[in-house]
């Protein structure tokens, strides 16, 4: 379901490939993700390490807070969503307070676990693109994980989730690809 937006390319046929190529942009392409990255870098440069949670807390995110959950990494490298905004909760289709990432649907859990694992290893913001099928349309989501220092316990992460505007019908794309391929006569 998820891919590193800047490392992997789609290898599909026909119009589906063209739609997928247009949908995948490079990292940090939206104003929101740029703003979060700049804020994280400014806070990190003050401390010369991971910025403290207090520097990027929900209160200072304004309207972006609706798209953001706060997650905590446990000793077992499992992640728990401590709290989340309304847009993020609608993406996972349930309330998120004290919810284990492993309890989410497999596509959402896999995307978040991969993203958070990369952010843990890199110790800086990491972005990925996640795909999902909603009501027969393929949706593309940008996810950005921001690792944060936590002076009271295990590391914390803010994850920004934004749906891209471009959607396409999975059924339509499959029919278009199938109609381009003629059956072989034997």
XYZ file of C-alpha atoms in Angstrom, residues 30-91:
62
model
C 2.786 20.970 -0.462
C 2.804 24.158 1.564
C 1.704 22.220 4.642
C 4.510 19.651 4.490
C 7.053 22.406 3.739
C 5.826 24.375 6.751
C 6.117 21.366 9.062
C 9.610 20.545 7.798
C 10.779 24.136 8.301
C 9.329 24.253 11.820
C 10.970 20.931 12.690
C 14.362 22.106 11.336
C 14.158 25.416 13.216
C 13.353 23.634 16.480
C 16.086 21.033 15.888
C 18.740 23.666 15.163
C 18.087 25.315 18.528
C 18.826 22.099 20.408
C 21.290 20.457 17.939
C 19.298 17.212 18.202
C 15.680 16.098 17.889
C 13.383 18.993 18.730
C 11.422 18.646 21.963
C 7.730 17.804 21.698
C 6.822 21.162 23.226
C 8.289 23.023 20.207
C 5.852 21.385 17.768
C 2.892 20.510 20.004
C -0.686 20.404 18.742
C -1.422 23.871 20.128
C 1.056 25.509 17.763
C -0.069 23.690 14.609
C -3.293 25.630 14.067
C -5.459 24.082 11.330
C -2.840 21.427 10.576
C -3.624 19.758 13.923
C -6.762 18.173 12.405
C -4.520 16.104 10.114
C -2.014 15.081 12.794
C -1.813 12.280 15.340
C 0.702 12.169 18.183
C 2.287 8.733 18.474
C 4.582 7.188 21.053
C 7.080 4.407 20.431
C 7.047 1.653 23.000
C 10.022 -0.492 24.037
C 8.976 -3.219 21.605
C 9.133 -0.698 18.713
C 5.338 -0.812 18.543
C 3.504 2.478 18.224
C 0.481 3.897 20.060
C -1.606 6.829 18.866
C -1.985 9.026 21.948
C -4.351 11.523 20.334
C -5.302 12.676 16.847
C -7.164 15.322 14.898
C -10.524 14.761 13.208
C -9.199 14.399 9.650
C -6.750 11.717 10.738
C -9.451 9.893 12.706
C -11.695 9.859 9.637
C -8.762 8.416 7.617
